[in-house]
């Protein structure tokens, strides 16, 4: 069985162009943050990711975390992009970011951000947990995967808990579903919580 991407999750040429553009505006000096640190609030700007991965999260009154997205090099994040409260930007790896002004020059980056939020929302609306998990892995492979001889490596340290918070499932269910995908040869789970999708075909 081949993993395939629907047109809803595939990058368009215009989006790839968006991510390659740098806004022609004054920027601040790059700042580094460690794994699990949170990016601080910026009153009038956004954080552009120079290297590494972050996730945006919120939580309910009982403390249950819901992930709102995962973001990597060339993308922008910031409290200005969400009306959700509470809202945090958490580093999944060591991260280098640069603050940029929120201006018309950032329109292309904002559109790309919006598209990825909508795509993840579409994934999390799928009823069957296994299908939801597979679609999430496809989305991550399409966005961040690196092709090697065996498939697409999702080179982001994603714990089972982190995945469960992305798709709205329990950690136990995610662990069981990943074990089934591994048993049937669909994925390999590597060190540092990385996942290799085998027989994956990006379309």
Short mmCIF file of C-alpha atoms in Angstrom, two decimals:
data_model
loop_
_atom_site.label_atom_id
_atom_site.label_comp_id
_atom_site.label_asym_id
_atom_site.label_seq_id
_atom_site.Cartn_x
_atom_site.Cartn_y
_atom_site.Cartn_z
CA UNK A 1 0.00 0.00 0.00
CA UNK A 2 1.34 3.40 -0.97
CA UNK A 3 1.04 6.50 1.16
CA UNK A 4 -0.26 9.22 -1.14
CA UNK A 5 -1.05 12.86 -0.63
CA UNK A 6 -4.28 14.46 -1.69
CA UNK A 7 -4.14 17.76 -3.51
CA UNK A 8 -5.30 19.41 -0.27
CA UNK A 9 -2.00 18.54 1.44
CA UNK A 10 0.43 18.97 -1.42
CA UNK A 11 2.40 22.17 -1.67
CA UNK A 12 1.63 24.38 -4.63
CA UNK A 13 4.37 26.03 -6.63
CA UNK A 14 3.22 29.40 -5.36
CA UNK A 15 3.55 28.28 -1.72
CA UNK A 16 7.06 27.01 -2.34
CA UNK A 17 7.86 30.39 -3.82
CA UNK A 18 6.35 32.09 -0.76
CA UNK A 19 8.65 30.21 1.58
CA UNK A 20 11.71 31.13 -0.47
CA UNK A 21 10.98 34.85 -0.28
CA UNK A 22 12.41 37.07 2.40
CA UNK A 23 10.39 40.18 3.25
CA UNK A 24 12.31 43.28 2.12
CA UNK A 25 12.12 45.00 5.51
CA UNK A 26 14.32 45.71 8.50
CA UNK A 27 14.79 42.74 10.78
CA UNK A 28 16.30 42.25 14.19
CA UNK A 29 19.27 40.12 15.10
CA UNK A 30 18.59 36.39 15.19
CA UNK A 31 17.83 34.86 18.60
CA UNK A 32 18.30 31.27 19.69
CA UNK A 33 16.01 29.21 21.91
CA UNK A 34 16.45 25.76 23.40
CA UNK A 35 14.27 22.68 23.11
CA UNK A 36 10.99 23.16 25.01
CA UNK A 37 11.51 26.89 25.46
CA UNK A 38 8.68 29.22 24.48
CA UNK A 39 9.04 32.10 22.05
CA UNK A 40 8.10 35.37 23.77
CA UNK A 41 5.23 37.63 22.78
CA UNK A 42 6.04 40.28 20.18
CA UNK A 43 3.76 43.30 20.24
CA UNK A 44 4.10 44.45 16.64
CA UNK A 45 5.94 41.69 14.83
CA UNK A 46 6.28 38.02 13.96
CA UNK A 47 8.97 35.42 14.41
CA UNK A 48 10.52 34.10 11.20
CA UNK A 49 12.14 30.70 11.73
CA UNK A 50 15.72 30.58 10.49
CA UNK A 51 16.32 26.98 11.60
CA UNK A 52 14.59 24.34 13.71
CA UNK A 53 10.95 23.48 14.41
CA UNK A 54 8.29 24.89 16.71
CA UNK A 55 4.70 24.03 17.46
CA UNK A 56 1.84 26.32 18.41
CA UNK A 57 -0.42 25.09 21.20
CA UNK A 58 -3.38 25.96 23.38
CA UNK A 59 -5.06 24.17 26.29
CA UNK A 60 -8.43 23.96 27.99
CA UNK A 61 -9.45 24.60 31.59
CA UNK A 62 -8.39 21.08 32.56
CA UNK A 63 -4.94 21.55 31.09
CA UNK A 64 -5.46 19.30 28.06
CA UNK A 65 -3.14 20.51 25.30
CA UNK A 66 -4.21 20.87 21.67
CA UNK A 67 -1.56 21.51 19.02
CA UNK A 68 -2.45 24.13 16.43
CA UNK A 69 0.41 23.55 14.01
CA UNK A 70 4.05 22.70 13.39
CA UNK A 71 6.33 25.20 11.70
CA UNK A 72 9.82 25.06 10.23
CA UNK A 73 12.51 27.02 8.44
CA UNK A 74 11.27 29.98 6.39
CA UNK A 75 7.84 30.12 8.04
CA UNK A 76 6.44 32.73 10.39
CA UNK A 77 4.71 32.36 13.74
CA UNK A 78 3.46 34.81 16.30
CA UNK A 79 0.71 35.69 18.72
CA UNK A 80 -0.52 38.22 16.16
CA UNK A 81 -1.62 35.32 13.93
CA UNK A 82 -4.13 33.89 16.40
CA UNK A 83 -7.08 35.05 18.47
CA UNK A 84 -6.93 31.90 20.61
CA UNK A 85 -6.21 32.28 24.32
CA UNK A 86 -4.10 30.77 25.81
CA UNK A 87 -1.55 30.48 23.01
CA UNK A 88 2.11 29.43 23.15
CA UNK A 89 4.89 28.78 20.67
CA UNK A 90 7.03 25.88 21.90
CA UNK A 91 10.37 24.79 20.46
CA UNK A 92 10.46 21.16 19.30
CA UNK A 93 14.20 21.47 18.61
CA UNK A 94 16.84 24.12 19.21
CA UNK A 95 15.56 27.07 17.19
CA UNK A 96 16.99 30.19 15.59
CA UNK A 97 14.41 32.91 14.92
CA UNK A 98 14.38 36.51 13.80
CA UNK A 99 11.72 39.10 14.59
CA UNK A 100 10.22 40.82 11.56
CA UNK A 101 7.63 43.61 11.38
CA UNK A 102 4.04 42.70 10.59
CA UNK A 103 3.60 44.53 7.29
CA UNK A 104 2.26 44.20 3.77
CA UNK A 105 5.59 42.66 2.76
CA UNK A 106 4.68 39.59 4.83
CA UNK A 107 1.45 38.83 2.95
CA UNK A 108 2.88 35.82 1.12
CA UNK A 109 4.08 34.29 4.39
CA UNK A 110 0.74 34.91 6.07
CA UNK A 111 -1.13 33.20 3.23
CA UNK A 112 1.12 30.17 3.50
CA UNK A 113 0.57 30.09 7.28
CA UNK A 114 -3.20 30.21 6.78
CA UNK A 115 -3.11 27.39 4.25
CA UNK A 116 -1.21 25.10 6.62
CA UNK A 117 -3.62 25.84 9.47
CA UNK A 118 -6.56 24.95 7.22
CA UNK A 119 -4.87 21.75 6.05
CA UNK A 120 -4.23 20.56 9.60
CA UNK A 121 -7.82 21.43 10.53
CA UNK A 122 -9.00 19.26 7.64
CA UNK A 123 -6.81 16.39 8.87
CA UNK A 124 -8.07 16.61 12.45
CA UNK A 125 -11.70 16.56 11.29
CA UNK A 126 -11.32 12.97 9.99
CA UNK A 127 -13.32 10.62 12.22
CA UNK A 128 -11.23 7.43 12.09
CA UNK A 129 -8.13 7.75 14.25
CA UNK A 130 -5.91 5.56 12.06
CA UNK A 131 -6.81 7.51 8.92
CA UNK A 132 -6.28 10.76 10.81
CA UNK A 133 -2.84 9.60 11.92
CA UNK A 134 -1.82 8.50 8.43
CA UNK A 135 -2.96 11.80 6.93
CA UNK A 136 -0.97 13.67 9.56
CA UNK A 137 2.16 11.70 8.72
CA UNK A 138 1.59 12.37 5.02
CA UNK A 139 1.22 16.08 5.72
CA UNK A 140 4.39 16.16 7.81
CA UNK A 141 6.32 14.18 5.19
CA UNK A 142 5.17 16.52 2.44
CA UNK A 143 6.14 19.61 4.42
CA UNK A 144 9.28 18.53 6.23
CA UNK A 145 10.22 15.07 4.94
CA UNK A 146 13.62 14.21 3.51
CA UNK A 147 13.76 11.52 0.84
CA UNK A 148 16.21 8.67 1.28
CA UNK A 149 16.54 5.14 -0.11
CA UNK A 150 13.82 3.73 2.15
CA UNK A 151 11.22 6.48 2.08
CA UNK A 152 10.54 9.89 3.56
CA UNK A 153 12.18 10.72 6.87
CA UNK A 154 10.20 13.08 9.11
CA UNK A 155 13.21 14.57 10.85
CA UNK A 156 11.27 16.14 13.72
CA UNK A 157 11.39 14.65 17.24
CA UNK A 158 7.69 13.87 17.70
CA UNK A 159 6.79 11.95 20.84
CA UNK A 160 3.60 9.92 20.93
CA UNK A 161 2.16 12.55 23.26
CA UNK A 162 2.99 15.31 20.78
CA UNK A 163 1.30 13.39 17.95
CA UNK A 164 -1.75 12.74 20.11
CA UNK A 165 -2.07 16.47 20.76
CA UNK A 166 -1.93 17.13 17.02
CA UNK A 167 -4.72 14.73 16.05
CA UNK A 168 -6.89 14.85 19.15
CA UNK A 169 -6.38 11.24 20.26
CA UNK A 170 -5.03 9.64 23.42
CA UNK A 171 -1.36 8.78 23.69
CA UNK A 172 -2.26 5.11 24.17
CA UNK A 173 -4.27 5.11 20.93
CA UNK A 174 -1.43 6.77 19.03
CA UNK A 175 1.08 4.25 20.38
CA UNK A 176 -1.15 1.36 19.35
CA UNK A 177 -1.77 2.82 15.88
CA UNK A 178 1.92 3.50 15.26
CA UNK A 179 2.72 -0.05 16.32
CA UNK A 180 0.23 -1.35 13.75
CA UNK A 181 1.75 0.82 11.01
CA UNK A 182 5.20 -0.44 11.97
CA UNK A 183 4.03 -4.07 12.04
CA UNK A 184 2.61 -3.78 8.53
CA UNK A 185 5.76 -2.15 7.16
CA UNK A 186 4.27 1.28 6.58
CA UNK A 187 6.67 3.10 8.89
CA UNK A 188 9.86 2.72 10.86
CA UNK A 189 10.27 4.45 14.21
CA UNK A 190 13.84 5.62 14.58
CA UNK A 191 15.87 7.06 17.43
CA UNK A 192 15.01 10.49 18.85
CA UNK A 193 11.31 9.99 18.04
CA UNK A 194 11.80 10.31 14.28
CA UNK A 195 9.56 8.48 11.80
CA UNK A 196 10.38 7.04 8.38
CA UNK A 197 7.44 6.58 6.02
CA UNK A 198 8.09 3.67 3.69
CA UNK A 199 6.43 3.17 0.29
CA UNK A 200 5.48 6.83 0.39
CA UNK A 201 4.72 8.66 -2.83
CA UNK A 202 4.25 12.43 -2.86
CA UNK A 203 1.82 13.53 -5.57
#
